[in-house]
Short mmCIF file of C-alpha atoms in Angstrom, two decimals:
data_model
loop_
_atom_site.label_atom_id
_atom_site.label_comp_id
_atom_site.label_asym_id
_atom_site.label_seq_id
_atom_site.Cartn_x
_atom_site.Cartn_y
_atom_site.Cartn_z
CA MET A 1 27.73 -14.95 15.39
CA SER A 2 28.23 -15.86 11.59
CA PHE A 3 23.76 -15.52 11.66
CA ILE A 4 24.19 -11.16 12.70
CA LEU A 5 26.58 -11.40 9.96
CA ALA A 6 24.43 -12.57 7.71
CA VAL A 7 21.42 -10.98 8.34
CA ALA A 8 24.34 -7.34 8.53
CA TYR A 9 25.06 -8.05 5.60
CA LEU A 10 21.55 -7.92 3.97
CA GLU A 11 20.42 -4.69 5.39
CA ILE A 12 24.36 -3.12 4.24
CA THR A 13 23.19 -4.65 0.62
CA GLY A 14 19.94 -3.03 1.05
CA VAL A 15 20.50 0.05 2.05
CA PHE A 16 22.55 1.01 -0.36
CA VAL A 17 19.93 -0.80 -3.60
CA SER A 18 17.11 2.39 -0.80
CA LEU A 19 19.48 4.73 -1.36
CA PHE A 20 19.91 4.44 -4.36
CA ILE A 21 16.37 4.00 -5.78
CA MET A 22 15.38 7.39 -3.11
CA LYS A 23 17.95 8.68 -5.31
CA ALA A 24 16.77 8.16 -8.44
CA VAL A 25 12.91 9.23 -7.44
CA LYS A 26 13.44 11.88 -5.47
CA TYR A 27 12.07 10.21 -2.10
CA ARG A 28 12.65 10.93 1.55
CA CYS A 29 12.17 8.87 3.82
CA SER A 30 12.47 8.82 8.06
CA PHE A 31 15.83 6.48 9.35
CA LEU A 32 12.82 4.23 10.58
CA GLU A 33 11.85 3.49 7.00
CA LEU A 34 14.97 3.41 5.69
CA ILE A 35 16.44 0.54 7.56
CA SER A 36 13.26 -1.03 7.23
CA LEU A 37 13.08 -0.85 3.24
CA SER A 38 16.63 -1.98 3.51
CA PHE A 39 16.03 -5.48 4.63
CA LEU A 40 12.98 -6.32 2.73
CA PHE A 41 14.74 -5.01 -0.33
CA GLY A 42 18.77 -6.16 0.70
CA SER A 43 16.56 -9.73 1.29
CA MET A 44 15.12 -10.07 -2.68
CA ALA A 45 18.38 -9.29 -3.70
CA ALA A 46 20.46 -11.54 -2.15
CA VAL A 47 17.61 -14.03 -3.22
CA LEU A 48 18.55 -12.28 -7.23
CA GLN A 49 21.89 -12.26 -6.51
CA LEU A 50 21.85 -16.50 -5.47
CA PHE A 51 19.20 -17.15 -8.60
CA ILE A 52 21.45 -15.55 -10.98
CA TYR A 53 24.55 -16.74 -10.08
CA ASP A 54 22.18 -20.04 -10.49
CA ILE A 55 21.25 -19.33 -14.69
CA LEU A 56 25.23 -18.85 -15.60
CA GLY A 57 26.86 -21.66 -13.16
CA ILE A 58 28.63 -20.14 -10.29
CA GLU A 59 28.83 -22.00 -7.39
CA PHE A 60 26.35 -21.35 -4.31
CA THR A 61 29.57 -20.30 -1.69
CA LEU A 62 30.23 -17.55 1.12
CA ARG A 63 33.33 -17.04 -1.22
CA ASN A 64 31.09 -16.22 -4.48
CA ILE A 65 28.46 -14.43 -1.82
CA LEU A 66 31.49 -12.06 -0.87
CA ILE A 67 32.93 -11.18 -3.94
CA PHE A 68 30.29 -9.96 -5.78
CA LEU A 69 28.83 -7.63 -2.16
CA PHE A 70 32.21 -6.48 -1.84
CA ILE A 71 31.96 -4.68 -5.04
CA PHE A 72 28.78 -3.90 -4.97
CA SER A 73 30.06 -2.45 -1.68
CA ALA A 74 32.37 -0.47 -2.86
CA CYS A 75 30.46 0.77 -5.89
CA SER A 76 28.45 1.79 -3.95
CA ILE A 77 30.15 3.96 -1.93
CA CYS A 78 31.67 5.18 -5.03
CA PHE A 79 28.76 6.29 -6.29
CA PHE A 80 27.45 7.98 -3.09
CA VAL A 81 31.12 9.47 -2.15
CA PHE A 82 30.08 11.56 -5.62
CA ASN A 83 26.11 11.78 -5.14
CA LYS A 84 24.48 12.88 -2.06
CA PRO A 85 21.75 9.92 -1.77
CA GLY A 86 19.12 12.61 -0.81
CA GLN A 87 18.03 14.25 2.50
CA ILE A 88 15.89 11.98 5.74
CA ARG A 89 13.61 12.78 7.46
CA THR A 90 12.92 12.78 10.77
CA LEU A 91 10.14 11.65 13.35
CA SER A 92 10.90 13.62 15.97
CA TRP A 93 8.88 12.19 19.99
CA HIS A 94 9.46 15.04 21.17
CA ARG A 95 6.38 16.08 19.26
CA ILE A 96 4.33 14.33 21.25
CA ASP A 97 1.86 15.60 24.01
CA ARG A 98 3.75 14.62 27.61
CA SER A 99 1.03 13.67 29.06
CA LEU A 100 0.21 11.03 26.42
CA ARG A 101 3.86 9.60 26.83
CA GLY A 102 3.12 7.57 28.90
CA THR A 103 0.19 5.60 27.58
CA ALA A 104 2.65 5.80 23.77
CA ASN A 105 5.97 4.23 26.77
CA LEU A 106 3.29 1.91 27.33
CA PHE A 107 1.70 0.49 23.35
CA ILE A 108 6.19 0.06 23.02
CA THR A 109 5.69 -2.05 25.73
CA GLY A 110 3.62 -3.98 24.99
CA ILE A 111 5.31 -4.37 20.70
CA THR A 112 8.89 -5.10 22.06
CA ILE A 113 7.80 -8.06 25.33
CA GLN A 114 5.66 -9.31 21.95
CA VAL A 115 8.92 -8.48 19.39
CA LEU A 116 11.30 -10.18 23.20
CA TRP A 117 9.16 -13.30 23.40
CA VAL A 118 9.06 -14.13 19.86
CA PHE A 119 12.56 -14.77 19.44
CA PHE A 120 12.30 -16.77 23.16
CA LEU A 121 10.01 -19.40 21.27
CA VAL A 122 12.52 -19.53 18.12
CA LEU A 123 15.81 -19.66 19.21
CA PRO A 124 15.75 -22.98 20.68
CA THR A 125 13.24 -24.31 17.95
CA PRO A 126 14.62 -26.09 15.15
CA VAL A 127 12.00 -25.75 11.80
CA TYR A 128 9.38 -28.67 12.61
CA SER A 129 6.40 -27.84 11.13
CA HIS A 130 5.27 -29.96 7.79
CA ASP A 131 4.37 -27.26 5.72
CA ALA A 132 7.77 -26.06 6.56
CA VAL A 133 10.43 -28.88 6.66
CA ALA A 134 8.04 -30.34 2.27
CA ASN A 135 8.19 -27.28 0.86
CA TYR A 136 10.41 -24.61 2.25
CA ALA A 137 14.11 -26.14 4.39
CA LEU A 138 14.25 -29.31 2.40
CA LYS A 139 14.37 -27.36 -1.08
CA ALA A 140 17.30 -25.19 1.02
CA LYS A 141 18.89 -28.13 2.34
CA ILE A 142 18.92 -29.09 -1.16
CA PHE A 143 20.08 -26.01 -3.06
CA PHE A 144 22.69 -25.97 -0.59
CA GLN A 145 24.00 -28.80 -0.83
CA SER A 146 24.02 -28.98 -3.68
CA GLY A 147 25.80 -25.67 -4.69
CA GLY A 148 23.03 -24.55 -6.55
CA ILE A 149 20.02 -25.52 -7.56
CA PRO A 150 20.15 -28.64 -9.25
CA THR A 151 19.38 -29.20 -13.17
CA GLY A 152 15.86 -31.01 -13.96
CA PHE A 153 14.04 -29.96 -9.91
CA PHE A 154 11.64 -27.84 -11.93
CA ALA A 155 10.71 -31.22 -13.47
CA TRP A 156 11.13 -33.37 -10.43
CA PRO A 157 7.36 -35.22 -8.96
CA GLU A 158 5.27 -34.85 -5.97
CA SER A 159 7.49 -37.62 -4.48
CA GLN A 160 10.87 -35.93 -4.85
CA VAL A 161 9.81 -32.85 -4.48
CA ALA A 162 6.78 -30.92 -2.60
CA HIS A 163 5.02 -27.82 -5.14
CA SER A 164 8.20 -27.57 -7.03
CA ASP A 165 6.48 -24.87 -9.00
CA TYR A 166 5.90 -22.44 -5.58
CA PRO A 167 7.96 -19.80 -5.85
CA LEU A 168 11.40 -19.82 -4.07
CA PHE A 169 12.30 -16.84 -2.57
CA LEU A 170 12.51 -18.14 1.90
CA PRO A 171 14.60 -20.98 -0.37
CA LEU A 172 16.83 -19.07 -1.50
CA LEU A 173 16.93 -16.56 1.62
CA MET A 174 17.10 -19.39 3.70
CA THR A 175 19.95 -21.03 1.38
CA TRP A 176 21.78 -17.47 2.22
CA ILE A 177 21.33 -17.63 5.41
CA TYR A 178 23.66 -21.43 5.06
CA GLU A 179 25.94 -20.05 3.05
CA PHE A 180 27.65 -17.98 6.33
CA THR A 181 25.85 -20.53 8.78
CA GLY A 182 26.47 -23.61 8.26
CA PHE A 183 23.34 -25.66 7.97
CA ASN A 184 22.13 -25.22 11.40
CA ASP A 185 17.98 -25.97 11.37
CA LEU A 186 18.12 -24.31 15.10
CA THR A 187 19.44 -21.03 13.79
CA VAL A 188 17.66 -19.98 10.37
CA ASN A 189 14.62 -20.24 12.08
CA LEU A 190 15.76 -16.73 13.45
CA ILE A 191 14.94 -15.08 9.83
CA MET A 192 11.14 -15.25 11.01
CA PRO A 193 11.81 -12.89 13.98
CA CYS A 194 13.37 -10.00 11.71
CA ILE A 195 11.21 -10.23 9.46
CA TYR A 196 7.96 -9.54 11.79
CA VAL A 197 10.54 -6.38 13.68
CA VAL A 198 11.05 -5.10 10.28
CA PHE A 199 7.21 -4.78 8.94
CA LEU A 200 6.56 -3.18 12.50
CA GLY A 201 8.72 -1.19 11.90
CA ALA A 202 7.74 -0.42 8.48
CA PHE A 203 3.95 0.05 9.07
CA TYR A 204 5.10 2.18 11.95
CA ALA A 205 6.62 4.42 10.01
CA VAL A 206 4.56 4.37 6.75
CA LEU A 207 1.68 5.38 9.35
CA ARG A 208 2.67 8.20 10.89
CA ARG A 209 2.62 9.96 7.24
CA PHE A 210 -1.38 9.04 7.30
CA PHE A 211 -1.68 9.50 11.31
CA GLY A 212 -0.14 10.93 14.65
CA ILE A 213 2.29 9.02 16.91
CA MET A 214 -0.67 7.44 19.48
CA TYR A 215 -2.90 6.91 16.55
CA SER A 216 -0.09 5.49 14.65
CA LEU A 217 1.07 3.09 17.96
CA LEU A 218 -1.89 1.75 18.58
CA SER A 219 -2.95 0.88 15.25
CA VAL A 220 1.04 -1.26 15.05
CA PHE A 221 0.04 -2.69 18.55
CA LEU A 222 -3.22 -4.38 17.17
CA LEU A 223 -1.29 -6.12 14.73
CA ALA A 224 1.80 -7.53 16.87
CA THR A 225 -1.18 -9.20 19.41
CA ILE A 226 -2.65 -10.74 16.57
CA PRO A 227 -2.28 -14.42 17.78
CA GLN A 228 -2.15 -15.52 13.96
CA LEU A 229 0.67 -13.11 12.65
CA PHE A 230 2.62 -13.48 15.85
CA ASP A 231 2.16 -17.29 16.00
CA TYR A 232 3.95 -17.51 11.86
CA ALA A 233 6.44 -15.40 13.65
CA THR A 234 7.34 -18.33 14.24
CA ILE A 235 7.78 -20.62 11.90
CA ILE A 236 8.96 -20.96 8.74
CA HIS A 237 6.65 -20.19 6.12
CA SER A 238 5.31 -17.68 2.89
CA ASP A 239 2.66 -16.59 4.15
CA LEU A 240 3.71 -13.59 6.45
CA LEU A 241 6.57 -12.93 4.31
CA LEU A 242 3.80 -12.01 1.78
CA THR A 243 1.77 -10.54 4.51
CA VAL A 244 4.96 -8.29 4.58
CA PHE A 245 5.76 -7.28 1.10
CA VAL A 246 1.30 -7.04 0.26
CA SER A 247 0.79 -4.83 3.29
CA CYS A 248 3.98 -2.24 2.53
CA ALA A 249 3.11 -2.42 -1.16
CA CYS A 250 -0.12 -1.50 -0.78
CA LEU A 251 1.12 0.73 2.11
CA TYR A 252 2.58 3.33 -0.40
CA MET A 253 0.73 2.85 -3.22
CA MET A 254 -2.29 5.21 -1.15
CA VAL A 255 1.06 7.11 0.31
CA TYR A 256 0.79 7.45 -3.55
CA ILE A 257 -3.16 8.43 -4.61
CA ARG A 258 -3.08 10.57 -1.21
CA SER A 259 0.07 12.85 -2.78
CA GLU A 260 0.84 11.59 -6.14
CA ASP A 261 4.32 11.19 -5.30
CA LYS A 262 5.39 9.35 -7.75
CA GLY A 263 8.56 7.81 -5.67
CA SER A 264 5.90 6.17 -2.95
CA LEU A 265 4.14 4.84 -7.11
CA ILE A 266 7.59 3.41 -7.62
CA ILE A 267 8.59 1.90 -3.75
CA SER A 268 4.80 0.28 -4.63
CA SER A 269 5.76 -1.58 -7.42
CA PHE A 270 8.60 -3.22 -6.10
CA LEU A 271 7.15 -4.67 -3.51
CA PHE A 272 3.94 -5.79 -4.70
CA GLY A 273 7.36 -6.73 -7.89
CA ILE A 274 8.83 -8.50 -5.04
CA ALA A 275 5.55 -10.51 -4.01
CA LEU A 276 5.63 -13.12 -6.55
CA TRP A 277 8.26 -14.06 -5.63
CA ILE A 278 7.08 -15.09 -3.04
CA LYS A 279 4.33 -17.24 -2.98
CA ASN A 280 1.38 -17.11 -6.27
CA GLU A 281 -1.32 -15.93 -4.16
CA ALA A 282 0.52 -11.82 -4.97
CA ILE A 283 -0.31 -12.63 -9.20
CA VAL A 284 -3.94 -11.17 -7.21
CA PHE A 285 -2.05 -8.57 -4.92
CA ALA A 286 0.22 -6.83 -8.28
CA ALA A 287 -3.42 -7.20 -10.86
CA ALA A 288 -5.51 -5.37 -8.02
CA PHE A 289 -2.33 -2.65 -8.07
CA LEU A 290 -2.73 -2.45 -11.37
CA ALA A 291 -6.16 -2.45 -11.55
CA VAL A 292 -6.20 0.78 -8.68
CA ILE A 293 -3.28 2.37 -10.48
CA LEU A 294 -4.94 2.15 -13.59
CA ILE A 295 -8.80 3.48 -12.06
CA SER A 296 -6.53 6.55 -10.24
CA PHE A 297 -5.35 7.70 -13.73
CA LEU A 298 -8.14 7.40 -15.36
CA ARG A 299 -10.47 9.09 -12.16
CA LYS A 300 -8.40 12.38 -12.36
CA GLU A 301 -7.20 12.96 -15.92
CA GLY A 302 -9.78 10.91 -18.14
CA SER A 303 -7.41 9.58 -19.95
CA PHE A 304 -4.22 8.82 -20.46
CA ARG A 305 -2.08 10.29 -22.95
CA GLY A 306 1.25 12.57 -22.77
CA ASN A 307 2.86 12.89 -19.95
CA ARG A 308 -0.19 10.09 -17.67
CA TRP A 309 1.48 7.42 -19.50
CA GLY A 310 4.52 7.76 -18.86
CA THR A 311 4.24 7.50 -15.76
CA ILE A 312 2.39 4.51 -15.94
CA VAL A 313 4.86 2.59 -17.75
CA SER A 314 7.65 4.33 -15.44
CA SER A 315 5.41 2.67 -12.44
CA PHE A 316 5.01 -0.95 -13.74
CA LEU A 317 8.13 -1.15 -15.43
CA PRO A 318 9.36 -2.39 -11.25
CA LEU A 319 6.94 -4.70 -11.05
CA ILE A 320 7.75 -6.07 -14.43
CA LEU A 321 11.12 -6.58 -14.62
CA ILE A 322 11.35 -8.22 -11.05
CA ALA A 323 8.89 -10.73 -11.49
CA ILE A 324 10.65 -11.49 -15.56
CA PRO A 325 12.86 -13.57 -14.12
CA TRP A 326 11.05 -15.70 -12.18
CA PHE A 327 7.67 -16.75 -14.76
CA ALA A 328 10.38 -16.66 -17.72
CA VAL A 329 11.78 -20.07 -15.78
CA LYS A 330 8.55 -21.02 -14.74
CA PHE A 331 7.64 -20.85 -18.66
CA TYR A 332 10.68 -21.68 -19.67
CA THR A 333 10.75 -25.65 -17.47
CA GLY A 334 6.67 -25.37 -17.84
CA THR A 335 6.14 -25.86 -14.33
CA VAL A 336 2.50 -26.56 -13.57
CA ASN A 337 -0.32 -25.21 -10.56
CA SER A 338 -0.33 -28.77 -8.02
CA ASP A 339 -3.51 -26.51 -7.25
CA ILE A 340 -4.52 -25.22 -10.07
CA ASP A 341 -3.98 -27.01 -12.58
CA MET A 342 -5.50 -25.19 -15.61
CA THR A 343 -6.05 -28.03 -17.72
CA THR A 344 -8.26 -30.55 -15.42
CA ILE A 345 -10.59 -27.42 -14.50
CA THR A 346 -13.91 -28.87 -15.74
CA ALA A 347 -18.13 -27.08 -15.83
CA THR A 348 -19.53 -29.24 -13.56
CA GLY A 349 -16.46 -28.95 -11.08
CA VAL A 350 -16.78 -25.75 -10.55
CA TRP A 351 -20.81 -26.04 -9.97
CA GLU A 352 -19.52 -28.41 -7.56
CA ASN A 353 -17.13 -26.19 -6.06
CA ILE A 354 -19.61 -23.43 -6.02
CA LYS A 355 -22.20 -24.84 -4.60
CA ASP A 356 -19.82 -25.87 -1.24
CA ILE A 357 -19.62 -22.36 -0.84
CA PRO A 358 -22.09 -22.44 1.84
CA ILE A 359 -19.12 -24.73 3.66
CA LEU A 360 -16.37 -21.82 2.82
CA LEU A 361 -18.83 -19.21 4.76
CA ASN A 362 -18.92 -21.87 7.38
CA LEU A 363 -15.24 -21.38 7.91
CA PHE A 364 -15.22 -18.01 7.42
CA GLN A 365 -17.41 -17.32 10.33
CA GLN A 366 -15.19 -19.56 12.02
CA GLU A 367 -12.60 -17.51 11.38
CA VAL A 368 -14.09 -14.08 12.39
CA PHE A 369 -15.17 -14.87 15.19
CA GLY A 370 -11.43 -17.52 16.50
CA PRO A 371 -10.33 -15.29 19.27
CA LYS A 372 -7.72 -18.08 19.08
CA LYS A 373 -6.35 -16.68 16.34
CA TRP A 374 -7.72 -13.79 15.12
CA ASN A 375 -8.57 -11.66 18.75
CA ILE A 376 -11.65 -9.31 17.91
CA PHE A 377 -9.84 -7.90 15.05
CA TRP A 378 -12.13 -9.53 12.40
CA VAL A 379 -14.77 -8.73 14.48
CA LEU A 380 -13.47 -4.92 14.88
CA PHE A 381 -13.29 -5.20 11.08
CA PHE A 382 -16.59 -6.07 9.97
CA SER A 383 -18.16 -3.97 12.60
CA VAL A 384 -16.57 -0.53 11.32
CA LEU A 385 -16.57 -1.10 8.43
CA ILE A 386 -21.30 -1.16 8.68
CA TRP A 387 -19.90 1.38 10.55
CA LYS A 388 -18.50 2.80 7.84
CA ARG A 389 -20.10 2.02 5.15
CA ARG A 390 -20.99 5.50 3.42
CA SER A 391 -17.70 6.16 3.67
CA LEU A 392 -16.25 2.97 2.12
CA TRP A 393 -16.45 4.88 -1.70
CA LYS A 394 -15.21 8.27 -1.02
CA LYS A 395 -12.60 10.25 -2.02
CA GLU A 396 -8.81 8.33 -1.42
CA ILE A 397 -10.82 5.15 0.81
CA PHE A 398 -12.65 4.74 -2.40
CA TYR A 399 -8.73 2.87 -3.96
CA LEU A 400 -8.31 0.95 -1.29
CA THR A 401 -12.07 -0.74 -1.15
CA THR A 402 -11.54 -0.91 -5.62
CA PHE A 403 -8.34 -2.59 -4.20
CA LEU A 404 -9.80 -5.07 -1.84
CA THR A 405 -12.71 -6.19 -3.65
CA ILE A 406 -10.49 -6.68 -6.79
CA ALA A 407 -8.18 -8.98 -3.71
CA VAL A 408 -11.10 -11.32 -2.34
CA ALA A 409 -12.98 -11.37 -5.22
CA GLY A 410 -9.37 -13.56 -6.97
CA TYR A 411 -8.92 -14.94 -3.71
CA PHE A 412 -12.26 -16.46 -4.18
CA THR A 413 -11.75 -16.91 -7.86
CA GLY A 414 -9.04 -18.83 -7.08
CA TYR A 415 -10.59 -21.48 -4.13
CA MET A 416 -13.82 -21.48 -7.59
CA ILE A 417 -11.59 -22.96 -9.76
CA THR A 418 -9.22 -25.41 -7.85
CA THR A 419 -9.32 -28.90 -9.31
CA GLY A 420 -7.70 -31.88 -7.59
CA ALA A 421 -9.64 -32.26 -4.53
CA ASN A 422 -12.92 -30.89 -2.46
CA ILE A 423 -13.17 -27.97 -1.78
CA PHE A 424 -13.73 -28.51 1.66
CA PHE A 425 -10.44 -29.96 1.99
CA TYR A 426 -8.92 -26.88 1.15
CA VAL A 427 -10.41 -24.09 1.93
CA ASN A 428 -9.80 -25.80 5.48
CA THR A 429 -6.85 -26.10 4.75
CA THR A 430 -5.63 -22.28 3.54
CA ILE A 431 -8.65 -20.08 5.01
CA SER A 432 -6.39 -18.64 7.95
CA ARG A 433 -3.23 -17.99 6.08
CA PHE A 434 -5.57 -16.51 3.29
CA MET A 435 -6.92 -14.45 5.60
CA LEU A 436 -2.98 -13.92 7.09
CA HIS A 437 -2.61 -11.71 3.70
CA PHE A 438 -5.65 -9.35 4.08
CA VAL A 439 -4.21 -8.45 7.98
CA GLY A 440 -2.20 -5.33 7.19
CA ILE A 441 -4.40 -4.17 4.61
CA CYS A 442 -7.35 -4.64 6.25
CA MET A 443 -5.49 -3.40 9.30
CA PHE A 444 -4.46 0.26 8.14
CA TYR A 445 -8.79 -0.11 6.31
CA MET A 446 -10.39 -0.40 9.60
CA MET A 447 -7.36 2.28 11.15
CA TYR A 448 -8.70 5.11 8.45
CA LEU A 449 -11.89 4.74 8.36
CA ALA A 450 -11.71 5.28 12.03
CA TRP A 451 -9.40 8.03 11.92
CA SER A 452 -11.41 11.15 11.45
CA ASP A 453 -14.21 10.03 13.92
CA VAL A 454 -11.50 8.83 17.00
CA LYS A 455 -10.01 12.44 16.50
CA GLU A 456 -13.18 14.15 16.56
CA ALA A 457 -14.08 12.22 19.82
CA VAL A 458 -10.50 11.54 21.91
CA GLY A 459 -9.33 15.57 19.79
CA ARG A 460 -5.50 16.30 21.55
CA MET A 461 -5.67 12.64 19.44
CA GLY A 462 -5.09 14.83 16.79
CA ASP A 463 -2.35 17.01 17.13
CA VAL A 464 -0.41 14.26 18.06
CA ARG A 465 1.93 14.81 15.15
#
């Protein structure tokens, strides 16, 4: 019950944050989209609350958390009593053709079974994997027991705390749960299936802005049944969180590219900013986002004069404002990335990594053709890329191709400048997790490329709106 209360507070707080943002940018959304986004924004609000409490010297206690929540909720209710929060558009189920409802129900049943199975696997299981314990659960326990982030925490050696340079989103979110439930390693695990469900809901809601009901359901069904995504919904790890936020952020970026709806761009910027609190790899995606938006302005207008410059500033501002507190702490405390120490990078080391590129490619192809982790998702993805190769740099898809190219190049560069161990060690231990970061974006990319041909081949499916 206490866990349900903790999640409910995340959702309620997120609803108010979402409505504030949507009202400010005049953004209309479906109810499912509002619920899904609210959980993501509510999670970030909880993390920021604890982070600010630590800066102000306020102890992490349930009473201190609830005091702020009650004040925030009261102010929000008063605000929306006098100011309409905006319209919530509906996505009507009756629009689907009756002859296809059986197939739609089949997809929904499959997704539901996957979701229930995730919860079933997690319920009796404590935090158990090495990375989950060392990188997240131990930190959360330290914060919970200490009533805050201990002094000098970011300077602690690896023998005391693993990877003190890692962003604190997941440990602080776990600390939030602990404040409601007490230190319970069985209950806190349930946050990951919740995030998995929210991801599927948000993914479907945004896909409906591009595709019909059946095609969107098919996309979500394929995504939900990828074993790697499913497995990471059963363990405490930031990789699923990063996948969720960068995937949703990228989808909203594409909504903006299609419609030039400024609200979508600002929501995308918020989500990319939050991702920077989750894992260091988010820097690559944030850079790709900034590059794509700048390119889109140049392609459409040819310059940054007048209102376009103001739009750029306002769209990038959420990302910058959200990211500043975390990067300010990293700069102030002098934390160093334990995997890529810029001070120890040498030409010789980079050359050794370059010579080991065949190892990287070999491990990559093992993942692509590994049904145990991916079913046939990556085989389908690269098949569609080859099939639609002439369309990759045309119209709207140009921007998503550019985004993926920059992001992949960033990850590849990261491998080439890794320090402290040979490249086989890093690739062998990280490539499956890194590929997970791209799975939501690549699913959308694949379905987007195939959409026109599917509409033509299946006729009626294109009319299912």
